[in-house]
Amino acid sequence: MKGYPPSVVAALGGLDVEEVAQRCGVADLDAVPIRRAPRWMVRAWRGDVAAMTLPFGIFVRADCLTGDRTRLANTVQHELVHVRQWKELGVLRFLWRYLADYLQGRRRGLGHTEAYRQISFEQEARRIAGH
């Protein structure tokens, strides 16, 4: 499946593209590719993960791409925050902090889902995306 620019996805959800760009801190939304996540990637995800951001784009589950447009727009907005985080910190620092936050939660006795929810990058993305 061909990539879809986030500005198009945001518009599909009825969101103002310029407002999304400003809120998420990503100046050029069209430069961020959105692609259907390959099956092997979705199988590796735990729980109800709808999307994942990597340095080279946002990967979204097929059912989320073709499902409710408002949910898709909100998911993309969340992932755009991660795009900014990756760019600001670079690959190694982003991964180090993300994993360190997760492991700190696990050491405190949190289960997988709660440790994931306590990752500072995830908290910021949820706050900015409004969920």
Phi, psi and omega in degrees: 000138181291151178290152177239128179293140181304327181297325177292315179298315179300318179295323179298327179275003180080016180270148177284119187299316180295322178295318178298314180300315180293313182298320183275343179079027178242111187292315185247089182299326182292345180277354182259109180286141173245129183227157173292130179291131177296156183304319182298325180290314180299321179297330181282339180287145177257145176073210186261052180284126181266333185200164177214139177256132173238168184302341184249016174147176178256128180250125187239139175303143183303318182293332177284323178297324185258000183267215183303123185290328178292317177299318179298314180298319178293321178297314180296321178301316177300313183292329177297329175296319177294326176303312178298317181300315178302314183293320181293319187263338187082166187299306186295314181293320178299308182299319181299310182293321180297310180294320179298318177299315181298311182295326177298318177297318179296320178296332177280003176093008179284148173287174183306307186296315181291322177298320177297315181294337180273355177297129185302323179295322179290320178298316178297316181296319178295318181297313183291322181281350176081031176212000000 
